[in-house]
PDB file of N, CA and C in Angstrom:
ATOM      1  N   MET A 224      -3.808 -14.619 -16.723  1.00 52.00           N
ATOM      2  CA  MET A 224      -2.842 -14.049 -15.802  1.00 52.00           C
ATOM      3  C   MET A 224      -2.248 -12.763 -16.360  1.00 52.00           C
ATOM      4  N   ASP A 225      -3.074 -11.910 -16.925  1.00 64.00           N
ATOM      5  CA  ASP A 225      -2.530 -10.667 -17.459  1.00 64.00           C
ATOM      6  C   ASP A 225      -2.883  -9.465 -16.588  1.00 64.00           C
ATOM      7  N   LYS A 226      -3.377  -9.712 -15.377  1.00 72.00           N
ATOM      8  CA  LYS A 226      -3.736  -8.635 -14.479  1.00 72.00           C
ATOM      9  C   LYS A 226      -2.514  -8.179 -13.679  1.00 72.00           C
ATOM     10  N   TRP A 227      -2.389  -6.879 -13.529  1.00 80.00           N
ATOM     11  CA  TRP A 227      -1.319  -6.290 -12.740  1.00 80.00           C
ATOM     12  C   TRP A 227      -1.864  -5.820 -11.400  1.00 80.00           C
ATOM     13  N   SER A 228      -1.053  -5.887 -10.365  1.00 86.00           N
ATOM     14  CA  SER A 228      -1.401  -5.378  -9.040  1.00 86.00           C
ATOM     15  C   SER A 228      -0.346  -4.366  -8.618  1.00 86.00           C
ATOM     16  N   ALA A 229      -0.775  -3.391  -7.834  1.00 94.00           N
ATOM     17  CA  ALA A 229       0.163  -2.386  -7.327  1.00 94.00           C
ATOM     18  C   ALA A 229       0.431  -2.647  -5.849  1.00 94.00           C
ATOM     19  N   GLN A 230       1.678  -2.462  -5.466  1.00 96.00           N
ATOM     20  CA  GLN A 230       2.073  -2.582  -4.079  1.00 96.00           C
ATOM     21  C   GLN A 230       2.643  -1.243  -3.631  1.00 96.00           C
ATOM     22  N   VAL A 231       2.351  -0.895  -2.391  1.00 97.00           N
ATOM     23  CA  VAL A 231       2.886   0.332  -1.811  1.00 97.00           C
ATOM     24  C   VAL A 231       3.522  -0.017  -0.477  1.00 97.00           C
ATOM     25  N   TRP A 232       4.799   0.290  -0.347  1.00 97.00           N
ATOM     26  CA  TRP A 232       5.499   0.121   0.920  1.00 97.00           C
ATOM     27  C   TRP A 232       5.455   1.446   1.641  1.00 97.00           C
ATOM     28  N   VAL A 233       5.251   1.372   2.956  1.00 95.00           N
ATOM     29  CA  VAL A 233       5.072   2.578   3.755  1.00 95.00           C
ATOM     30  C   VAL A 233       6.045   2.581   4.932  1.00 95.00           C
ATOM     31  N   LYS A 234       6.715   3.706   5.110  1.00 95.00           N
ATOM     32  CA  LYS A 234       7.539   3.950   6.299  1.00 95.00           C
ATOM     33  C   LYS A 234       6.795   4.984   7.117  1.00 95.00           C
ATOM     34  N   TRP A 235       6.573   4.710   8.406  1.00 91.00           N
ATOM     35  CA  TRP A 235       5.814   5.655   9.208  1.00 91.00           C
ATOM     36  C   TRP A 235       6.634   6.243  10.342  1.00 91.00           C
ATOM     37  N   ASN A 236       6.089   7.294  10.940  1.00 91.00           N
ATOM     38  CA  ASN A 236       6.742   7.921  12.085  1.00 91.00           C
ATOM     39  C   ASN A 236       6.078   7.434  13.372  1.00 91.00           C
ATOM     40  N   ASN A 237       6.406   8.039  14.489  1.00 86.00           N
ATOM     41  CA  ASN A 237       5.915   7.571  15.792  1.00 86.00           C
ATOM     42  C   ASN A 237       4.418   7.761  16.002  1.00 86.00           C
ATOM     43  N   ASP A 238       3.748   8.537  15.155  1.00 87.00           N
ATOM     44  CA  ASP A 238       2.314   8.777  15.307  1.00 87.00           C
ATOM     45  C   ASP A 238       1.454   7.754  14.577  1.00 87.00           C
ATOM     46  N   ALA A 239       2.049   6.750  13.985  1.00 85.00           N
ATOM     47  CA  ALA A 239       1.309   5.765  13.182  1.00 85.00           C
ATOM     48  C   ALA A 239       0.351   4.946  14.036  1.00 85.00           C
ATOM     49  N   PRO A 240      -0.815   4.608  13.478  1.00 83.00           N
ATOM     50  CA  PRO A 240      -1.797   3.789  14.197  1.00 83.00           C
ATOM     51  C   PRO A 240      -1.501   2.297  14.048  1.00 83.00           C
ATOM     52  N   TRP A 241      -0.303   1.885  14.385  1.00 78.00           N
ATOM     53  CA  TRP A 241       0.155   0.527  14.130  1.00 78.00           C
ATOM     54  C   TRP A 241      -0.544  -0.535  14.967  1.00 78.00           C
ATOM     55  N   SER A 242      -1.177  -0.162  16.071  1.00 83.00           N
ATOM     56  CA  SER A 242      -1.825  -1.178  16.899  1.00 83.00           C
ATOM     57  C   SER A 242      -3.285  -1.431  16.512  1.00 83.00           C
ATOM     58  N   ASP A 243      -3.852  -0.589  15.662  1.00 86.00           N
ATOM     59  CA  ASP A 243      -5.240  -0.746  15.237  1.00 86.00           C
ATOM     60  C   ASP A 243      -5.314  -0.518  13.726  1.00 86.00           C
ATOM     61  N   TRP A 244      -5.533  -1.583  12.990  1.00 87.00           N
ATOM     62  CA  TRP A 244      -5.523  -1.511  11.533  1.00 87.00           C
ATOM     63  C   TRP A 244      -6.921  -1.314  10.942  1.00 87.00           C
ATOM     64  N   SER A 245      -7.917  -1.060  11.777  1.00 89.00           N
ATOM     65  CA  SER A 245      -9.290  -0.949  11.284  1.00 89.00           C
ATOM     66  C   SER A 245      -9.494   0.232  10.337  1.00 89.00           C
ATOM     67  N   TRP A 246      -8.652   1.239  10.388  1.00 86.00           N
ATOM     68  CA  TRP A 246      -8.766   2.392   9.494  1.00 86.00           C
ATOM     69  C   TRP A 246      -8.629   1.987   8.029  1.00 86.00           C
ATOM     70  N   LEU A 247      -8.016   0.838   7.763  1.00 90.00           N
ATOM     71  CA  LEU A 247      -7.872   0.382   6.375  1.00 90.00           C
ATOM     72  C   LEU A 247      -9.217   0.087   5.717  1.00 90.00           C
ATOM     73  N   LYS A 248     -10.238  -0.185   6.506  1.00 90.00           N
ATOM     74  CA  LYS A 248     -11.568  -0.454   5.956  1.00 90.00           C
ATOM     75  C   LYS A 248     -12.132   0.752   5.212  1.00 90.00           C
ATOM     76  N   GLU A 249     -11.634   1.941   5.517  1.00 89.00           N
ATOM     77  CA  GLU A 249     -12.095   3.170   4.864  1.00 89.00           C
ATOM     78  C   GLU A 249     -11.603   3.280   3.424  1.00 89.00           C
ATOM     79  N   TRP A 250     -10.573   2.529   3.081  1.00 91.00           N
ATOM     80  CA  TRP A 250      -9.959   2.631   1.758  1.00 91.00           C
ATOM     81  C   TRP A 250     -10.309   1.393   0.937  1.00 91.00           C
ATOM     82  N   ASN A 251     -11.278   1.517   0.051  1.00 92.00           N
ATOM     83  CA  ASN A 251     -11.701   0.352  -0.736  1.00 92.00           C
ATOM     84  C   ASN A 251     -10.660  -0.082  -1.756  1.00 92.00           C
ATOM     85  N   GLU A 252      -9.653   0.732  -2.024  1.00 93.00           N
ATOM     86  CA  GLU A 252      -8.576   0.336  -2.942  1.00 93.00           C
ATOM     87  C   GLU A 252      -7.679  -0.745  -2.354  1.00 93.00           C
ATOM     88  N   VAL A 253      -7.574  -0.793  -1.033  1.00 95.00           N
ATOM     89  CA  VAL A 253      -6.657  -1.736  -0.371  1.00 95.00           C
ATOM     90  C   VAL A 253      -7.304  -3.112  -0.321  1.00 95.00           C
ATOM     91  N   LYS A 254      -6.636  -4.088  -0.978  1.00 93.00           N
ATOM     92  CA  LYS A 254      -7.155  -5.455  -0.955  1.00 93.00           C
ATOM     93  C   LYS A 254      -6.385  -6.338   0.024  1.00 93.00           C
ATOM     94  N   TRP A 255      -5.230  -5.885   0.482  1.00 94.00           N
ATOM     95  CA  TRP A 255      -4.416  -6.660   1.413  1.00 94.00           C
ATOM     96  C   TRP A 255      -3.420  -5.718   2.075  1.00 94.00           C
ATOM     97  N   ALA A 256      -3.155  -5.937   3.348  1.00 94.00           N
ATOM     98  CA  ALA A 256      -2.168  -5.138   4.072  1.00 94.00           C
ATOM     99  C   ALA A 256      -1.362  -6.047   4.976  1.00 94.00           C
ATOM    100  N   GLY A 257      -0.106  -5.713   5.133  1.00 94.00           N
ATOM    101  CA  GLY A 257       0.749  -6.501   6.002  1.00 94.00           C
ATOM    102  C   GLY A 257       1.758  -5.632   6.721  1.00 94.00           C
ATOM    103  N   SER A 258       2.089  -6.034   7.923  1.00 91.00           N
ATOM    104  CA  SER A 258       3.142  -5.385   8.683  1.00 91.00           C
ATOM    105  C   SER A 258       4.465  -6.010   8.251  1.00 91.00           C
ATOM    106  N   THR A 259       5.464  -5.189   8.037  1.00 91.00           N
ATOM    107  CA  THR A 259       6.745  -5.699   7.559  1.00 91.00           C
ATOM    108  C   THR A 259       7.866  -5.297   8.515  1.00 91.00           C
ATOM    109  N   MET A 260       8.987  -5.958   8.371  1.00 90.00           N
ATOM    110  CA  MET A 260      10.172  -5.641   9.158  1.00 90.00           C
ATOM    111  C   MET A 260      11.280  -5.239   8.199  1.00 90.00           C
ATOM    112  N   GLY A 261      12.174  -4.414   8.672  1.00 91.00           N
ATOM    113  CA  GLY A 261      13.272  -3.979   7.819  1.00 91.00           C
ATOM    114  C   GLY A 261      13.121  -2.514   7.455  1.00 91.00           C
ATOM    115  N   ASP A 262      13.351  -2.185   6.196  1.00 93.00           N
ATOM    116  CA  ASP A 262      13.324  -0.792   5.753  1.00 93.00           C
ATOM    117  C   ASP A 262      11.931  -0.188   5.734  1.00 93.00           C
ATOM    118  N   TRP A 263      10.893  -1.018   5.628  1.00 96.00           N
ATOM    119  CA  TRP A 263       9.512  -0.540   5.529  1.00 96.00           C
ATOM    120  C   TRP A 263       8.684  -1.107   6.663  1.00 96.00           C
ATOM    121  N   ASP A 264       7.646  -0.373   7.067  1.00 93.00           N
ATOM    122  CA  ASP A 264       6.810  -0.788   8.199  1.00 93.00           C
ATOM    123  C   ASP A 264       5.538  -1.504   7.779  1.00 93.00           C
ATOM    124  N   MET A 265       5.075  -1.247   6.562  1.00 94.00           N
ATOM    125  CA  MET A 265       3.812  -1.799   6.101  1.00 94.00           C
ATOM    126  C   MET A 265       3.844  -1.910   4.585  1.00 94.00           C
ATOM    127  N   THR A 266       3.158  -2.924   4.063  1.00 96.00           N
ATOM    128  CA  THR A 266       2.963  -3.011   2.623  1.00 96.00           C
ATOM    129  C   THR A 266       1.470  -3.144   2.344  1.00 96.00           C
ATOM    130  N   LEU A 267       1.027  -2.472   1.303  1.00 96.00           N
ATOM    131  CA  LEU A 267      -0.366  -2.498   0.885  1.00 96.00           C
ATOM    132  C   LEU A 267      -0.447  -3.004  -0.548  1.00 96.00           C
ATOM    133  N   TRP A 268      -1.372  -3.914  -0.825  1.00 94.00           N
ATOM    134  CA  TRP A 268      -1.709  -4.301  -2.193  1.00 94.00           C
ATOM    135  C   TRP A 268      -2.979  -3.558  -2.525  1.00 94.00           C
ATOM    136  N   VAL A 269      -2.959  -2.788  -3.588  1.00 94.00           N
ATOM    137  CA  VAL A 269      -4.095  -1.931  -3.896  1.00 94.00           C
ATOM    138  C   VAL A 269      -4.678  -2.253  -5.264  1.00 94.00           C
ATOM    139  N   ASN A 270      -5.993  -2.112  -5.361  1.00 90.00           N
ATOM    140  CA  ASN A 270      -6.715  -2.311  -6.620  1.00 90.00           C
ATOM    141  C   ASN A 270      -6.794  -0.995  -7.368  1.00 90.00           C
ATOM    142  N   VAL A 271      -5.898  -0.813  -8.289  1.00 90.00           N
ATOM    143  CA  VAL A 271      -5.907   0.325  -9.196  1.00 90.00           C
ATOM    144  C   VAL A 271      -5.546  -0.206 -10.572  1.00 90.00           C
ATOM    145  N   SER A 272      -5.986   0.479 -11.624  1.00 85.00           N
ATOM    146  CA  SER A 272      -5.689  -0.037 -12.950  1.00 85.00           C
ATOM    147  C   SER A 272      -4.725   0.799 -13.769  1.00 85.00           C
ATOM    148  N   THR A 273      -4.399   1.982 -13.299  1.00 86.00           N
ATOM    149  CA  THR A 273      -3.470   2.825 -14.063  1.00 86.00           C
ATOM    150  C   THR A 273      -2.460   3.466 -13.110  1.00 86.00           C
ATOM    151  N   PRO A 274      -1.330   3.869 -13.642  1.00 88.00           N
ATOM    152  CA  PRO A 274      -0.369   4.607 -12.802  1.00 88.00           C
ATOM    153  C   PRO A 274      -0.981   5.884 -12.216  1.00 88.00           C
ATOM    154  N   GLU A 275      -1.873   6.518 -12.956  1.00 90.00           N
ATOM    155  CA  GLU A 275      -2.513   7.731 -12.455  1.00 90.00           C
ATOM    156  C   GLU A 275      -3.371   7.435 -11.217  1.00 90.00           C
ATOM    157  N   GLU A 276      -4.108   6.317 -11.243  1.00 91.00           N
ATOM    158  CA  GLU A 276      -4.916   5.933 -10.086  1.00 91.00           C
ATOM    159  C   GLU A 276      -4.020   5.621  -8.886  1.00 91.00           C
ATOM    160  N   LEU A 277      -2.888   4.989  -9.137  1.00 93.00           N
ATOM    161  CA  LEU A 277      -1.956   4.685  -8.049  1.00 93.00           C
ATOM    162  C   LEU A 277      -1.409   5.973  -7.443  1.00 93.00           C
ATOM    163  N   GLU A 278      -1.015   6.911  -8.279  1.00 94.00           N
ATOM    164  CA  GLU A 278      -0.502   8.191  -7.782  1.00 94.00           C
ATOM    165  C   GLU A 278      -1.568   8.933  -6.978  1.00 94.00           C
ATOM    166  N   GLN A 279      -2.805   8.879  -7.449  1.00 94.00           N
ATOM    167  CA  GLN A 279      -3.897   9.533  -6.738  1.00 94.00           C
ATOM    168  C   GLN A 279      -4.098   8.904  -5.359  1.00 94.00           C
ATOM    169  N   PHE A 280      -4.018   7.586  -5.273  1.00 95.00           N
ATOM    170  CA  PHE A 280      -4.140   6.907  -3.986  1.00 95.00           C
ATOM    171  C   PHE A 280      -2.975   7.267  -3.069  1.00 95.00           C
ATOM    172  N   VAL A 281      -1.754   7.146  -3.580  1.00 96.00           N
ATOM    173  CA  VAL A 281      -0.568   7.374  -2.751  1.00 96.00           C
ATOM    174  C   VAL A 281      -0.511   8.824  -2.272  1.00 96.00           C
ATOM    175  N   HIS A 282      -0.687   9.772  -3.186  1.00 94.00           N
ATOM    176  CA  HIS A 282      -0.517  11.175  -2.807  1.00 94.00           C
ATOM    177  C   HIS A 282      -1.799  11.815  -2.283  1.00 94.00           C
ATOM    178  N   GLY A 283      -2.954  11.348  -2.741  1.00 94.00           N
ATOM    179  CA  GLY A 283      -4.207  11.940  -2.304  1.00 94.00           C
ATOM    180  C   GLY A 283      -4.743  11.386  -1.000  1.00 94.00           C
ATOM    181  N   LYS A 284      -4.441  10.128  -0.709  1.00 93.00           N
ATOM    182  CA  LYS A 284      -4.950   9.499   0.518  1.00 93.00           C
ATOM    183  C   LYS A 284      -3.837   9.146   1.493  1.00 93.00           C
ATOM    184  N   LEU A 285      -2.913   8.325   1.036  1.00 94.00           N
ATOM    185  CA  LEU A 285      -1.912   7.771   1.942  1.00 94.00           C
ATOM    186  C   LEU A 285      -0.965   8.842   2.479  1.00 94.00           C
ATOM    187  N   ARG A 286      -0.332   9.597   1.588  1.00 94.00           N
ATOM    188  CA  ARG A 286       0.625  10.609   2.042  1.00 94.00           C
ATOM    189  C   ARG A 286      -0.056  11.799   2.723  1.00 94.00           C
ATOM    190  N   ALA A 287      -1.375  11.882   2.636  1.00 93.00           N
ATOM    191  CA  ALA A 287      -2.106  12.929   3.354  1.00 93.00           C
ATOM    192  C   ALA A 287      -2.141  12.652   4.852  1.00 93.00           C
ATOM    193  N   LYS A 288      -1.848  11.408   5.241  1.00 91.00           N
ATOM    194  CA  LYS A 288      -1.793  11.044   6.661  1.00 91.00           C
ATOM    195  C   LYS A 288      -0.485  11.582   7.255  1.00 91.00           C
ATOM    196  N   GLY A 289      -0.585  12.256   8.375  1.00 91.00           N
ATOM    197  CA  GLY A 289       0.592  12.858   8.993  1.00 91.00           C
ATOM    198  C   GLY A 289       1.629  11.873   9.476  1.00 91.00           C
ATOM    199  N   TRP A 290       1.238  10.630   9.654  1.00 93.00           N
ATOM    200  CA  TRP A 290       2.167   9.626  10.170  1.00 93.00           C
ATOM    201  C   TRP A 290       2.961   8.920   9.074  1.00 93.00           C
ATOM    202  N   VAL A 291       2.686   9.217   7.805  1.00 94.00           N
ATOM    203  CA  VAL A 291       3.432   8.595   6.707  1.00 94.00           C
ATOM    204  C   VAL A 291       4.717   9.377   6.470  1.00 94.00           C
ATOM    205  N   ALA A 292       5.846   8.698   6.642  1.00 95.00           N
ATOM    206  CA  ALA A 292       7.145   9.334   6.451  1.00 95.00           C
ATOM    207  C   ALA A 292       7.661   9.158   5.026  1.00 95.00           C
ATOM    208  N   ASP A 293       7.356   8.004   4.393  1.00 96.00           N
ATOM    209  CA  ASP A 293       7.864   7.741   3.048  1.00 96.00           C
ATOM    210  C   ASP A 293       7.056   6.608   2.428  1.00 96.00           C
ATOM    211  N   THR A 294       7.053   6.547   1.104  1.00 97.00           N
ATOM    212  CA  THR A 294       6.394   5.456   0.386  1.00 97.00           C
ATOM    213  C   THR A 294       7.240   5.038  -0.803  1.00 97.00           C
ATOM    214  N   LYS A 295       7.003   3.818  -1.236  1.00 97.00           N
ATOM    215  CA  LYS A 295       7.621   3.281  -2.451  1.00 97.00           C
ATOM    216  C   LYS A 295       6.559   2.430  -3.127  1.00 97.00           C
ATOM    217  N   SER A 296       6.379   2.607  -4.424  1.00 96.00           N
ATOM    218  CA  SER A 296       5.336   1.873  -5.144  1.00 96.00           C
ATOM    219  C   SER A 296       5.934   1.058  -6.281  1.00 96.00           C
ATOM    220  N   THR A 297       5.346  -0.117  -6.513  1.00 94.00           N
ATOM    221  CA  THR A 297       5.748  -0.958  -7.639  1.00 94.00           C
ATOM    222  C   THR A 297       4.515  -1.646  -8.206  1.00 94.00           C
ATOM    223  N   TRP A 298       4.663  -2.178  -9.398  1.00 91.00           N
ATOM    224  CA  TRP A 298       3.614  -2.972 -10.042  1.00 91.00           C
ATOM    225  C   TRP A 298       4.117  -4.404 -10.151  1.00 91.00           C
ATOM    226  N   THR A 299       3.203  -5.355 -10.002  1.00 87.00           N
ATOM    227  CA  THR A 299       3.536  -6.773 -10.129  1.00 87.00           C
ATOM    228  C   THR A 299       2.528  -7.448 -11.039  1.00 87.00           C
ATOM    229  N   LYS A 300       3.019  -8.283 -11.938  1.00 82.00           N
ATOM    230  CA  LYS A 300       2.153  -9.091 -12.780  1.00 82.00           C
ATOM    231  C   LYS A 300       2.387 -10.557 -12.405  1.00 82.00           C
ATOM    232  N   GLU A 301       1.316 -11.241 -12.055  1.00 81.00           N
ATOM    233  CA  GLU A 301       1.430 -12.651 -11.706  1.00 81.00           C
ATOM    234  C   GLU A 301       1.749 -13.452 -12.957  1.00 81.00           C
ATOM    235  N   VAL A 302       2.759 -14.306 -12.865  1.00 84.00           N
ATOM    236  CA  VAL A 302       3.136 -15.127 -14.007  1.00 84.00           C
ATOM    237  C   VAL A 302       2.991 -16.627 -13.726  1.00 84.00           C
ATOM    238  N   TRP A 303       2.860 -16.980 -12.437  1.00 85.00           N
ATOM    239  CA  TRP A 303       2.685 -18.375 -12.094  1.00 85.00           C
ATOM    240  C   TRP A 303       2.140 -18.469 -10.687  1.00 85.00           C
ATOM    241  N   ALA A 304       1.258 -19.415 -10.443  1.00 80.00           N
ATOM    242  CA  ALA A 304       0.742 -19.682  -9.098  1.00 80.00           C
ATOM    243  C   ALA A 304       0.497 -21.179  -8.958  1.00 80.00           C
ATOM    244  N   ALA A 305       0.773 -21.696  -7.792  1.00 82.00           N
ATOM    245  CA  ALA A 305       0.590 -23.130  -7.563  1.00 82.00           C
ATOM    246  C   ALA A 305      -0.844 -23.439  -7.214  1.00 82.00           C
TER     247      ALA A 305
END
C-alpha cells in the first residue's frame, strides 16, 4: 500500500460537456471520474507518478479546455481498505 494517487477537482463554466463524458476516453491518465456537488463540479483520479506529470496533465490537457474555470489537485496514499 505504498502507491500514491492524484486527484483533480474541476470547476467548469457553462460551456462544459457535462451531459456527455465520453471525451474522458481520450485521456489515458484518467482512471476514474465523478460528478460532484458543492464547490467543485467534477473530480478525476489520474495515473501519474510525479508532481511534474500531474502538472503537465492539469496545465497541458485539462486547463487547455475552454470550459475549465478552476482546478485543485491533491495526492492520496491508501493506508487501509476493507
